[in-house]
Coordinates of C-alpha atoms and ligand atoms in Angstrom, one line a residue:
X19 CA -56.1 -116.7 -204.5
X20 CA -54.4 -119.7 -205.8
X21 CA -54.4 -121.2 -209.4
X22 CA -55.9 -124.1 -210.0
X23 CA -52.0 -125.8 -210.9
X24 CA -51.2 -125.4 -208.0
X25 CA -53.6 -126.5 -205.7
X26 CA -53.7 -129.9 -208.3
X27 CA -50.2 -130.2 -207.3
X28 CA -50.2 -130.2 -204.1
X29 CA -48.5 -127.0 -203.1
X30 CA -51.1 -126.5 -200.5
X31 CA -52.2 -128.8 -197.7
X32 CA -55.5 -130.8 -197.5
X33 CA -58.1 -128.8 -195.3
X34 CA -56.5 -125.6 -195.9
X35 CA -59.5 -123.2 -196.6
X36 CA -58.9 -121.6 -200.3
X37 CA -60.0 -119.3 -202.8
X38 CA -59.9 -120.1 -206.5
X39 CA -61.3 -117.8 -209.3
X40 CA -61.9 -118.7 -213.1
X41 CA -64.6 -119.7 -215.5
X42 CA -67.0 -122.9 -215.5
X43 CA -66.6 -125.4 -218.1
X44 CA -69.6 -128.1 -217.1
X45 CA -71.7 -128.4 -214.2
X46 CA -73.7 -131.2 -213.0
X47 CA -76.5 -131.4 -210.2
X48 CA -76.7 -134.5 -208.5
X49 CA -80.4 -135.0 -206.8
X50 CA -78.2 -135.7 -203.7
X51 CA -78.2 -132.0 -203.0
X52 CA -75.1 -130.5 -204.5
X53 CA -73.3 -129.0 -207.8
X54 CA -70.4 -130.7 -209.2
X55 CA -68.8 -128.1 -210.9
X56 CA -65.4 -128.0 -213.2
X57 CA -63.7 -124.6 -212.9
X58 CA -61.0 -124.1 -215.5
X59 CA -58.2 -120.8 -214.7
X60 CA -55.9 -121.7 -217.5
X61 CA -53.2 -122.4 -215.1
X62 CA -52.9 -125.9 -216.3
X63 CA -54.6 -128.4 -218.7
X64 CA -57.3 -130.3 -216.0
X65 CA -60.3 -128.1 -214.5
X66 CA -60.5 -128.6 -210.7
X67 CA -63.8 -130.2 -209.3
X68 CA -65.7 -127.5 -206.7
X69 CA -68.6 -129.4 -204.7
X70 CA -71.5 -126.5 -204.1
X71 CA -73.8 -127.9 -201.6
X72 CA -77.4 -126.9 -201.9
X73 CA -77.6 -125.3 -198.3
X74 CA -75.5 -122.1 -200.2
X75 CA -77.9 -119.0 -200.1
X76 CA -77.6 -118.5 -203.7
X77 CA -77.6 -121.7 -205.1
X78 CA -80.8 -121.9 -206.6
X79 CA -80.8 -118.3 -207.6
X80 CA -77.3 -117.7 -208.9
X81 CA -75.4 -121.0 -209.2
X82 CA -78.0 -123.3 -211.1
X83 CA -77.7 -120.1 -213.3
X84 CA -74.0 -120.7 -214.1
X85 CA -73.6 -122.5 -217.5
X86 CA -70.4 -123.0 -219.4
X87 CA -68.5 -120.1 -219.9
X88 CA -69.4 -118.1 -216.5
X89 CA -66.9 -117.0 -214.1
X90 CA -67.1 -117.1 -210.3
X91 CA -64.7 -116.9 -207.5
X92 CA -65.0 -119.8 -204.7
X93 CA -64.2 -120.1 -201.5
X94 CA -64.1 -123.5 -199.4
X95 CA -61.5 -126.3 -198.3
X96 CA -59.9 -128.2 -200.1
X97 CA -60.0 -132.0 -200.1
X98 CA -57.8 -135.3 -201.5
X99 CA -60.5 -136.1 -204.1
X100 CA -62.6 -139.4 -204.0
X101 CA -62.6 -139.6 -207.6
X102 CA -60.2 -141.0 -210.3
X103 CA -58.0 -139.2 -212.0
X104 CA -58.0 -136.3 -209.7
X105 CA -55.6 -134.9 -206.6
X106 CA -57.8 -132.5 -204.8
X107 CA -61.2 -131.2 -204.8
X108 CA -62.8 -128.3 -203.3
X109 CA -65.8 -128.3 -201.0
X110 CA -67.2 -124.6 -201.3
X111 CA -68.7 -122.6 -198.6
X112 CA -69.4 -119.5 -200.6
X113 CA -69.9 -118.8 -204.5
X114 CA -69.3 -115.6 -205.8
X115 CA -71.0 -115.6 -209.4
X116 CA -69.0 -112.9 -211.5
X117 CA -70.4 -112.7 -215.1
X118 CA -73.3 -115.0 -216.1
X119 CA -73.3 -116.3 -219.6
X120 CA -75.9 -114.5 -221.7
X121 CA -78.6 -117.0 -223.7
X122 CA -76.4 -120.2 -222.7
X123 CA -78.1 -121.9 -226.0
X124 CA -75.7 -119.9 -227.8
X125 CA -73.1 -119.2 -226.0
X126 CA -70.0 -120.7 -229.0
X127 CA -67.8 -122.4 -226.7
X128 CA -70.4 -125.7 -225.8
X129 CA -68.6 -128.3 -223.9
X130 CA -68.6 -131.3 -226.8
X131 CA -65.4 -131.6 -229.7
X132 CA -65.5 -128.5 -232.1
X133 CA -64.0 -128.0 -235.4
X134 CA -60.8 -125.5 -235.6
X135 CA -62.2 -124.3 -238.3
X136 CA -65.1 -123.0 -236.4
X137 CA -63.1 -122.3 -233.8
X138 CA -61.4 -119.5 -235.4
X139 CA -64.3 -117.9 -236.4
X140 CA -64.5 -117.3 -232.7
X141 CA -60.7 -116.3 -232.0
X142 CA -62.1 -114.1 -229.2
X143 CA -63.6 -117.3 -226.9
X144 CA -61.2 -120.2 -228.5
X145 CA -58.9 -119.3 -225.6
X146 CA -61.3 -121.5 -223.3
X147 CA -60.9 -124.4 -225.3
X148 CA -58.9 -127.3 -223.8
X149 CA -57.2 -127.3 -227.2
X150 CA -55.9 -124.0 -227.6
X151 CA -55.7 -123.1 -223.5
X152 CA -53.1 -126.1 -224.2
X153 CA -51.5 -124.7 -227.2
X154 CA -50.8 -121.3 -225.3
X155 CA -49.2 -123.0 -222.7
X156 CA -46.9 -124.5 -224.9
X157 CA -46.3 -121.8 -227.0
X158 CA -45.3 -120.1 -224.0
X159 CA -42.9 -122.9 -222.8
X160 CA -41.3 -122.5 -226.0
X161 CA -40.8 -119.0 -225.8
X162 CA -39.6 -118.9 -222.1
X163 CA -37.4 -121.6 -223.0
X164 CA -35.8 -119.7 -225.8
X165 CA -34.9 -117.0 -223.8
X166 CA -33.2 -118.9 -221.4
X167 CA -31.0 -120.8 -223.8
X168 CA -29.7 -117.7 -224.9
X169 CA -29.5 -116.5 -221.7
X170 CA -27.6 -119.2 -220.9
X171 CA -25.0 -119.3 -223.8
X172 CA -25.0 -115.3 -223.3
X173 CA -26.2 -114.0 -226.1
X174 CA -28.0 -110.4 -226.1
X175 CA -31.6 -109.9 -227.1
X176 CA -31.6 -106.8 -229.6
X177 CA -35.0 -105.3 -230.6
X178 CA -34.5 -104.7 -234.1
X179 CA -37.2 -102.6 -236.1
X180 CA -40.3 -103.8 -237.9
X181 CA -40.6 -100.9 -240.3
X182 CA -37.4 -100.8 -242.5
X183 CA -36.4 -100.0 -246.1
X184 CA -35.0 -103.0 -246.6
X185 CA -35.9 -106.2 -248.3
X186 CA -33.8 -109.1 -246.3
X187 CA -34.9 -112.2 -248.6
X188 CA -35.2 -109.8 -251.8
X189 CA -38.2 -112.0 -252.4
X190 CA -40.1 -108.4 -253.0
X191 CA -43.2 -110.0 -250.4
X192 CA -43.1 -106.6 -248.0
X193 CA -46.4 -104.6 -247.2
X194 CA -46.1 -100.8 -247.3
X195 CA -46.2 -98.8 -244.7
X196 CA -47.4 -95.3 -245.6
X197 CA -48.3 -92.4 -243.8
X198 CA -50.0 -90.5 -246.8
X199 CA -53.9 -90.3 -247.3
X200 CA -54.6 -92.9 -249.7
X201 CA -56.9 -90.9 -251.5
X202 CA -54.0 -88.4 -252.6
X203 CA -51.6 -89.8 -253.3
X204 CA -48.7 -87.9 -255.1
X205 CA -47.9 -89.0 -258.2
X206 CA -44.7 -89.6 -260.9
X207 CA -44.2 -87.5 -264.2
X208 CA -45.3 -90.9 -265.5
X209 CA -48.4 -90.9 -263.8
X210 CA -48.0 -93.5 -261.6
X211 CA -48.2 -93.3 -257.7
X212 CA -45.1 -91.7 -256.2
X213 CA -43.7 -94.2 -253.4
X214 CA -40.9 -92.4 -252.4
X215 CA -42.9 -90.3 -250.5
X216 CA -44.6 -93.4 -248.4
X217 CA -43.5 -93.0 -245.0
X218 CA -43.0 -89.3 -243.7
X219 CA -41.0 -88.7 -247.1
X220 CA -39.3 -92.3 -247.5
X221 CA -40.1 -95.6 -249.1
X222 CA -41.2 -98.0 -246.3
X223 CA -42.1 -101.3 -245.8
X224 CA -43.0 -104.2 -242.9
X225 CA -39.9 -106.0 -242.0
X226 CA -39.6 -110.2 -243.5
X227 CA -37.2 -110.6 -241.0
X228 CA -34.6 -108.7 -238.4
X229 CA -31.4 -110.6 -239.9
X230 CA -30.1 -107.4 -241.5
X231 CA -30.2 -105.5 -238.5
X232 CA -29.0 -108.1 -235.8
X233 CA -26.1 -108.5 -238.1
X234 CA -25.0 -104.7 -237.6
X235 CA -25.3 -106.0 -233.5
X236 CA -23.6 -109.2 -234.2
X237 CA -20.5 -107.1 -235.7
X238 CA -20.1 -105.7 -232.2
X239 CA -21.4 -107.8 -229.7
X240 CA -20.3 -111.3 -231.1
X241 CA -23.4 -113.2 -230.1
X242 CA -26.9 -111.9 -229.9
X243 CA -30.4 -112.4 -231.2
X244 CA -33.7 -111.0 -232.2
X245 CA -37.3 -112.4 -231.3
X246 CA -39.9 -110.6 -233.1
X247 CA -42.9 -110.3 -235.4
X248 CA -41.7 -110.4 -239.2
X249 CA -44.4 -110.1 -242.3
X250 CA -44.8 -111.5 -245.5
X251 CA -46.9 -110.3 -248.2
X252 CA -47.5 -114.1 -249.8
X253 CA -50.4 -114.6 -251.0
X254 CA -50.0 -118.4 -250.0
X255 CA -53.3 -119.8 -248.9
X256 CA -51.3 -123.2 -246.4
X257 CA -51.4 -124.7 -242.9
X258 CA -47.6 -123.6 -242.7
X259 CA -47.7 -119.8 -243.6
X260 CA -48.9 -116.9 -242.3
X261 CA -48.5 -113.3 -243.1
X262 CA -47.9 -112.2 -240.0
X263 CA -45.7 -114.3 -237.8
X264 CA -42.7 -114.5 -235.4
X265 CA -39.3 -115.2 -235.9
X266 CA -36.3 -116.4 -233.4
X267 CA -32.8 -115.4 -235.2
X268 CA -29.5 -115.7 -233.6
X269 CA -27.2 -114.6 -234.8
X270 CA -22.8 -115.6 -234.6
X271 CA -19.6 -114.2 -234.8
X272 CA -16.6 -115.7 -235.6
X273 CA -18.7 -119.3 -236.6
X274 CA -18.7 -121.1 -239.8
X275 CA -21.9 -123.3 -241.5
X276 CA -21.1 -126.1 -239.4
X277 CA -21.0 -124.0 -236.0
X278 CA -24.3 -122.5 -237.2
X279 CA -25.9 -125.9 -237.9
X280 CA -24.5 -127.0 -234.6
X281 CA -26.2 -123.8 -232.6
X282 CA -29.2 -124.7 -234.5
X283 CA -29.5 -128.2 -233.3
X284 CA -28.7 -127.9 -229.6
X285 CA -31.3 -124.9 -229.8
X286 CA -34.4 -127.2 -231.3
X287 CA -33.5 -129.8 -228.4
X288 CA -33.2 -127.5 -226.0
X289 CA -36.6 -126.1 -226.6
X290 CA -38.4 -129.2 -227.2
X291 CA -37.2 -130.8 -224.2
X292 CA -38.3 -127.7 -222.0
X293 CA -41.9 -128.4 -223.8
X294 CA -41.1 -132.8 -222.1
X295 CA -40.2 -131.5 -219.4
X296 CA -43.0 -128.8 -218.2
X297 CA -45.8 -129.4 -220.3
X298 CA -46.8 -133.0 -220.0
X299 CA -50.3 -132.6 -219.4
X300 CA -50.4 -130.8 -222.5
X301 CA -48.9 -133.2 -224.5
X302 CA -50.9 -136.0 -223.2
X303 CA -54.0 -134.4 -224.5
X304 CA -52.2 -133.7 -228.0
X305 CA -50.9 -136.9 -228.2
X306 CA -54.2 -138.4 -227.3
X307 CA -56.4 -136.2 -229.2
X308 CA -54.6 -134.8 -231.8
X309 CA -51.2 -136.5 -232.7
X310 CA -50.5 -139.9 -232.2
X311 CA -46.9 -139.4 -232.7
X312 CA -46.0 -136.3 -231.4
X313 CA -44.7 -137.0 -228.5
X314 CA -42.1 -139.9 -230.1
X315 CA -41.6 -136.8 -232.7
X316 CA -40.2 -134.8 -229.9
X317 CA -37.6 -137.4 -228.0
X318 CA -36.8 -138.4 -231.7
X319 CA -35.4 -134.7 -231.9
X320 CA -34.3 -134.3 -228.6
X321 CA -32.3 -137.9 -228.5
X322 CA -31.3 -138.2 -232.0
X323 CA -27.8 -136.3 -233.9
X324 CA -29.3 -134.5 -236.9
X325 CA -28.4 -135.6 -240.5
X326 CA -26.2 -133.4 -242.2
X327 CA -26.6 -133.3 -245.9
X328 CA -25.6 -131.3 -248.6
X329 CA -27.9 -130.3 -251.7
X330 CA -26.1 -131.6 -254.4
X331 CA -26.8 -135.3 -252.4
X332 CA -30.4 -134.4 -251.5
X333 CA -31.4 -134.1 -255.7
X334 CA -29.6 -137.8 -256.0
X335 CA -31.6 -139.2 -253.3
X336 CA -34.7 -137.6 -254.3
X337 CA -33.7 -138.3 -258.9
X338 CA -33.1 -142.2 -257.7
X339 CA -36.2 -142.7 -255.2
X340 CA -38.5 -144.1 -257.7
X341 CA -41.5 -141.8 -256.6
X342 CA -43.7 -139.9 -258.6
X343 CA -43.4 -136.2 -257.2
X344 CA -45.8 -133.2 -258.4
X345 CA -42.7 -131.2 -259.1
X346 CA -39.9 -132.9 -260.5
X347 CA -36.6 -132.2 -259.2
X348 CA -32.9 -131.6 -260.7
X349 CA -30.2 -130.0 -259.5
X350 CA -31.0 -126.2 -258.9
X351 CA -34.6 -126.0 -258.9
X352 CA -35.6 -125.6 -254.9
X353 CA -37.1 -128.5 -253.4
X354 CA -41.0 -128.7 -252.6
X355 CA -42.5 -129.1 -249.5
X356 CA -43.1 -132.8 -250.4
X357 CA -39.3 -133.0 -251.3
X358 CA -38.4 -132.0 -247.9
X359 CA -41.2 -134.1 -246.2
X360 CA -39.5 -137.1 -248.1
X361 CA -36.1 -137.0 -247.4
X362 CA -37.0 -136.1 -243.1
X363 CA -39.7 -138.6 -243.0
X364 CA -38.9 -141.6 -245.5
X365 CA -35.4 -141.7 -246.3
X366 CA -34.2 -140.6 -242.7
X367 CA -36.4 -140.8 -240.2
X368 CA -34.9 -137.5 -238.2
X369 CA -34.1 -134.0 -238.3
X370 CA -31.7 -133.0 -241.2
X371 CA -29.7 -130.1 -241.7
X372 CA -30.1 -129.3 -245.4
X373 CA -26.7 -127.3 -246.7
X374 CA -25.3 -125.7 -249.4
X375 CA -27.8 -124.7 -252.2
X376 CA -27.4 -123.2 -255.8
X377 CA -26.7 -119.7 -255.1
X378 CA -29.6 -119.0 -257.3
X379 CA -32.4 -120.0 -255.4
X380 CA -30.8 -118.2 -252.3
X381 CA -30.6 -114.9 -250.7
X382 CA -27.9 -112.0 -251.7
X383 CA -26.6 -112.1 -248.3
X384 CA -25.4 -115.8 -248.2
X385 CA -21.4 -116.7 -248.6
X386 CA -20.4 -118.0 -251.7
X387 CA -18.6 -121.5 -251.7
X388 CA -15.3 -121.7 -253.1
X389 CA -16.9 -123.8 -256.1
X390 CA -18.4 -120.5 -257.5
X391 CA -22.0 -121.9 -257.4
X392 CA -23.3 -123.0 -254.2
X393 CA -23.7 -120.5 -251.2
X394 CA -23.3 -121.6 -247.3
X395 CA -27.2 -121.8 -246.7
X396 CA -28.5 -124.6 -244.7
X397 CA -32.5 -125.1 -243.9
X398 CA -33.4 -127.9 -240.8
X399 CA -35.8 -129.8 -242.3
X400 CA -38.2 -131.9 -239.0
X401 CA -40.1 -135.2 -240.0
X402 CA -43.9 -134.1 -239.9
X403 CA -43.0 -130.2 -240.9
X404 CA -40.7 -129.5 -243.5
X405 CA -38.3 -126.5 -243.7
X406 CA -38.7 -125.2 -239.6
X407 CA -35.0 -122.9 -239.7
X408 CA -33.7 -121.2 -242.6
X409 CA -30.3 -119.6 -242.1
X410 CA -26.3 -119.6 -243.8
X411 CA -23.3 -118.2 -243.3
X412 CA -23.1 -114.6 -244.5
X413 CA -21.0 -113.1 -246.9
X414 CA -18.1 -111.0 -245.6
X415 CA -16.5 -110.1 -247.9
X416 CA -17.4 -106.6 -249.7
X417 CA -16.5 -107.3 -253.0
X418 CA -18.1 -110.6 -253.6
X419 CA -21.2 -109.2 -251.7
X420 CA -21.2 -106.0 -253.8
X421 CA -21.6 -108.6 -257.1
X422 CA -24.2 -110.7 -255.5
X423 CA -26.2 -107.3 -254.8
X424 CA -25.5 -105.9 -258.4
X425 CA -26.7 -109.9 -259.6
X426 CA -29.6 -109.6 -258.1
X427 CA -30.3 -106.1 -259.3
X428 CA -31.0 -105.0 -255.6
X429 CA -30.6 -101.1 -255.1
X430 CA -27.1 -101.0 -253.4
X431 CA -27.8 -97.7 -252.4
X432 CA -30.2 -98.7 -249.3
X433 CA -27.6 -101.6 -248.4
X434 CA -25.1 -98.8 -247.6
X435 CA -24.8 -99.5 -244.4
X436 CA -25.1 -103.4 -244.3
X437 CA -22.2 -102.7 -246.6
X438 CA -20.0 -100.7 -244.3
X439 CA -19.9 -103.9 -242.0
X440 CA -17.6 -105.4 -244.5
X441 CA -15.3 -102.1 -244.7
X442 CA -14.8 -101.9 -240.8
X443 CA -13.4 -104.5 -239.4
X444 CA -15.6 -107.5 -241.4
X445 CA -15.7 -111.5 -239.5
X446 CA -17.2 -114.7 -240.6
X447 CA -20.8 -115.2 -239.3
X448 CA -23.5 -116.9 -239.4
X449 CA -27.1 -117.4 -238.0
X450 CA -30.4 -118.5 -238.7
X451 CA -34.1 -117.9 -238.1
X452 CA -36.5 -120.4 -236.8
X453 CA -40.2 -119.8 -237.5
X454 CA -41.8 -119.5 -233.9
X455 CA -44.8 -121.2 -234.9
X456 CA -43.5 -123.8 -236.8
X457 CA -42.0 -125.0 -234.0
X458 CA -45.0 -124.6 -232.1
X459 CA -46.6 -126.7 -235.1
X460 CA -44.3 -129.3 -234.1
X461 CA -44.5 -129.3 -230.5
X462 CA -48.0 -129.7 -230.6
X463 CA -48.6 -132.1 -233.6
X464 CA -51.7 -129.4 -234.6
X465 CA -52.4 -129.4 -238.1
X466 CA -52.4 -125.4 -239.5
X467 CA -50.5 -123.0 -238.3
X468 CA -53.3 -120.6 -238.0
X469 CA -54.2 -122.7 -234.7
X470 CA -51.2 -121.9 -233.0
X471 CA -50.7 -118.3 -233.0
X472 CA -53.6 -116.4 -231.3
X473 CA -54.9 -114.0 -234.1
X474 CA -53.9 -115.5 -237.5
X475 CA -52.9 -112.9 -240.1
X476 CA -53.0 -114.7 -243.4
X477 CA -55.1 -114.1 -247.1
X478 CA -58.4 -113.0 -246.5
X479 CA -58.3 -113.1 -242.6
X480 CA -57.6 -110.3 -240.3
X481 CA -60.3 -110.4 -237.9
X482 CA -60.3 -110.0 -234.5
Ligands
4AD22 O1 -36.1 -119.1 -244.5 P1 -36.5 -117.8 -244.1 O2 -37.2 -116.9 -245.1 O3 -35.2 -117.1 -243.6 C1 -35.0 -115.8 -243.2 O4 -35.8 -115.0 -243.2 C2 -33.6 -115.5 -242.8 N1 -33.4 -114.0 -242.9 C3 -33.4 -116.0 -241.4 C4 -32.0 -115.8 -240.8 O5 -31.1 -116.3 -241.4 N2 -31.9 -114.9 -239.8 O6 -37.4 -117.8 -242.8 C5 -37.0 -118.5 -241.7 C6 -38.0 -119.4 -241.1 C7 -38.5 -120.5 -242.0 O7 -37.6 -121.6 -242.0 C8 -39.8 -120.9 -241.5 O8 -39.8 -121.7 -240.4 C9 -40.4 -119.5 -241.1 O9 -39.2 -118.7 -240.9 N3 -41.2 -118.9 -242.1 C10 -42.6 -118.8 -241.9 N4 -43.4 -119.1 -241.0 C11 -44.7 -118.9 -241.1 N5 -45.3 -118.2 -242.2 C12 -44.4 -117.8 -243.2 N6 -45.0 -117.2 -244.2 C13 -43.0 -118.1 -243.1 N7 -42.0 -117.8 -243.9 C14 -40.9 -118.3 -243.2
MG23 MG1 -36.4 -120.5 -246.1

C-alpha cells in the first residue's frame, strides 16, 4: 500500500486504483449519500480525504461506526481533489474497518485543540496528534540529518556505554545502577550501605554523557562521535531538563577551541536546514500554531555567522546592561538561564558561541588557558533557548590534568585509563555535546522539552 505522503505528492498517477491504510481522524456524512473521511498514516502532516459512498455493503454497519481514532485499510482510485488545499483524494470502493474505537465519548484523542499538559497524561495516544505526529517527524529529520553530516565529514559512530563508573561532569547527578536486592543490602563497619558492591561487585552508575569514552576512540580514530541516551539525577523540575535524555557528541583530533566552535556551528546549520528543507509542512503548522517565529529563528541560524565571545566580555555586557536580573552576575559565578537568554536575544540577536570560563565553574577534563584561570570551554547559546551545546577543548596534558583531578578531589584511581591517553601518544582535542532535544526544542518552537521526546523521564514522572 502507499503512504498517504506520497500519494499527496503526486508519486502516483490520477485514476490509479490504490490502497491506503491508517487511522481516522474526523468523519463527516453528507445527506448526499457518502462519508467524507480524513485518514491520517503519519507519513506526513495533512490527512488525505477518502470519499465512501453509501452503496458500500458495510457502510451503515461498519463505517458510520468508525469515529476518531479507528483504523481501516481502503481501497479505491484516486482523484485530483475538488477541494482547496488539497492534491488528491480517494474515491473508495471497499472499506476494510480494522479496530473500532471503544466508547468514542471517551476515547482521549477528540479532534478539537488539547492542552500538552493533558496530552502527556496520555503519552500512549499523543502520537496521533497533529502536534506531536509533527514533532516526531522532525525529531527524526534531525536525527537522520546528523548522521549524515558525520557521515559526510567521515567521522565514526562509536557506541559508548551507558553504565560506567565514571562521573564525566563530576557534578555527582548519576543514578545507581545495582544488581543487589535492595532489601539486603551489605553494609560498611560503619553501618552504612556498602556501595562497592552495587553492580556484580563494582560501584556503578548511569552514564551523564559518553565524552569520556569517545575520547579513548578519538585518540585513535581522529574523528568520531557518540549518539546516545545520557541521565542526570537533577532534581530540576523545567521545560529545558530531563533526566533522561539524548546527547550528540563529536568529538576531534588534532583541533583547537576555535576548530571546535567552528564544527559546532556548521553542524547546527546543517541540521536545521535539513529540518527547512524536508519538513515544511511541519513547520507551517508550528509556525502557525505554536511559534510565530520559529521559522525566522531557523534561517537566522542557518544564514547568520555565530558571535564569538569570551566570558570575561559576557559579565561586562551583562554588569553594564542596566537590567535588574534575579541573580546578579560578576565575574566567576556561572551565568543563569536569563543571562544567556539576554546576551542571544537582546544584545545580539543570533547564535553565540560562549568561550573561556573560570575554570571553577567547569569540568576537570577542560584545558587550562595559559592565564592560569580560565579553561578552553565554550557553550552555543541560541536566541529563544539558552545554553543548546556544551563542549571545550580537553586537557592533554597529564600533569596539569592529574592537578585538576586531585582539585577537584575526584578519585584518580577510576580515571586510570582516561589518564593513560595522556602517557601514550597524547594530541590536542576537542568536542562537544549538543542536547538532542534541545535542538528539537528549537526546531519546533514547542515550549517544554517533555513534549519533544516521546516518554519524558523527569521528577516525578516515569510513566508509560
Ligand atoms: O553541558 P553538558 O553537561 O556537557 C557535557 O555533558 C559534555 N560532556 C559534552 C561534551 O563535551 N562531549 O551537556 C551538553 C548539552 C547541554 O548543552 C544541553 O543542551 C544538554 O546537553 N543537556 C540537557 N538536556 C536536557 N536535559 C538535561 N538535564 C540536560 N543537561 C544537559
Ligand atoms: Mg553545560
Amino acid at each position: 500500500h502507499w503512504s498517504i505522503s506520497d500519494l499527496l505528492a503526486g508519486k502516483v498517477d490520477a485514476d490509479t486504483t490504490v490502497t491506503v491504510k491508517g487511522w481516522v481522524r474526523t468523519r463527516k456524512d453528507s445527506k448526499a449519500g457518502f462519508s467524507f473521511i480524513n485518514l491520517h498514516d503519519g507519513s506526513c502532516f495533512d490527512p488525505i480525504q477518502i470519499i465512501a459512498p453509501a452503496e458500500l455493503d458495510n457502510y451503515n454497519s461498519e463505517i458510520l461506526q468508525a469515529t476518531t481514532g479507528a483504523s481501516m485499510a481502503v481501497e479505491g482510485k484516486l482523484v485530483a481533489s475538488q477541494g482547496k488545499g488539497q492534491s488528491f483524494e480517494v474515491q473508495a470502493t471497499a472499506i476494510e474497518v480494522l479496530g473500532l474505537v471503544d466508547d468514542p465519548a471517551s476515547y482521549p484523542i477528540q479532534p478539537k485543540p488539547h492542552t500538552m499538559e493533558f496530552l502527556r497524561t496520555v503519552a500512549h495516544l499523543r502520537p496521533r496528534t497533529n502536534a506531536i505526529g509533527a514533532v516526531t517527524r522532525v525529531q527524526n529529520c534531525l536525527a537522520q540529518a546528523i548522521h549524515r553530516f558525520m557521515h559526510e565529514r567521515q567521522f565514526y559512530w562509536i557506541h559508548t556505554p551507558l553504565i560506567t563508573a565514571s562521573d564525566c561532569e563530576g557534578a555527582g547527578e548519576m543514578f545507581r545502577v545495582s544488581t543487589l536486592d535492595q532489601t539486603h543490602m551489605p553494609m560498611t563497619d560503619k553501618g552504612e550501605v556498602d556501595y562497592s558492591q552495587d553492580f556484580f561487585g563494582k560501584e556503578a552508575f548511569l552514564t551523564v554523557s559518553g565524552q569520556l569514552n569517545v575520547e579513548t576512540y578519538v585518540s585513535a580514530m581522529s574523528k568520531v562521535y557518540t549518539f546516545g541516551p545520557t541521565f542526570r539525577a537533577e532534581n530540576s523540575n523545567t521545560s529545558r531538563h530531563l533526566a533522561e535524555f539524548w546527547m550528540v557528541e563529536p568529538e576531534i583530533a588534532f583541533a583547537d577551541l576555535a576548530q571546535n566552535a567552528d564544527l559546532a556551528e556548521d553542524m547546527l546549520k546543517y541540521i536545521f536546514k535539513a529540518v527547512l528543507d524536508e519538513r515544511g509542512d511541519d513547520l507551517a503548522f508550528f509556525n502557525q500554531r505554536i511559534d510565530k517565529t520559529v521559522i525566522e529563528r531557523l534561517e537566522g541560524v542557518v544564514n547568520s555567522e555565530f558571535e564569538r565571545m569570551d566570558y570575561t566580555e559576557a559579565v561586562k555586557i551583562l554588569q553594564n546592561s542596566g537590567k535588574k536580573f534575579e541573580f546578579p552576575v560578576e565575574w566567576g559565578t556561572d551565568l543563569q538561564s536569563e543571562h544567556e537568554r539576554y546576551l542571544a536575544e537582546e544584545k545580539v540577536g543570533k547564535p553565540i558561541v560562549l568561550m573561556n570560563y573560570p575554570k571553577d565553574i567547569k569540568a576537570f577534563y577542560m584545558r587550562m588557558n595559559d592565564d592560569g584561570k580560565t579553561v578552553a570551554a565554550m557553550d552555543v547559546l541560541a536566541p529563544g533557548i539558552g545554553e543548546i551545546i556544551g563542549g571545550s577543548q580537553r586537557e592533554e596534558r597529564l600533569d596539569i590534568l592529574d592537578s585538576r583531578i586531585d582539585e577537584m578531589g575526584l578519585p584518580k584511581e577510576n580515571y586510570w585509563w582516561y589518564r593513560d591517553l595522556r602517557r601514550y601518544g597524547t594530541v590536542p582535542h576537542s568536542g562537544f555535546g549538543l542536547g538532542f532535544e534541545r535542538a528539537v526544542l528549537y526546531a519546533t518552537g514547542m515550549k517544554n522539552i517533555r513534549d519533544v521526546i516521546p516518554f519524558p523521564r523527569a521528577a516525578g514522572t516515569a510513566e508509560f
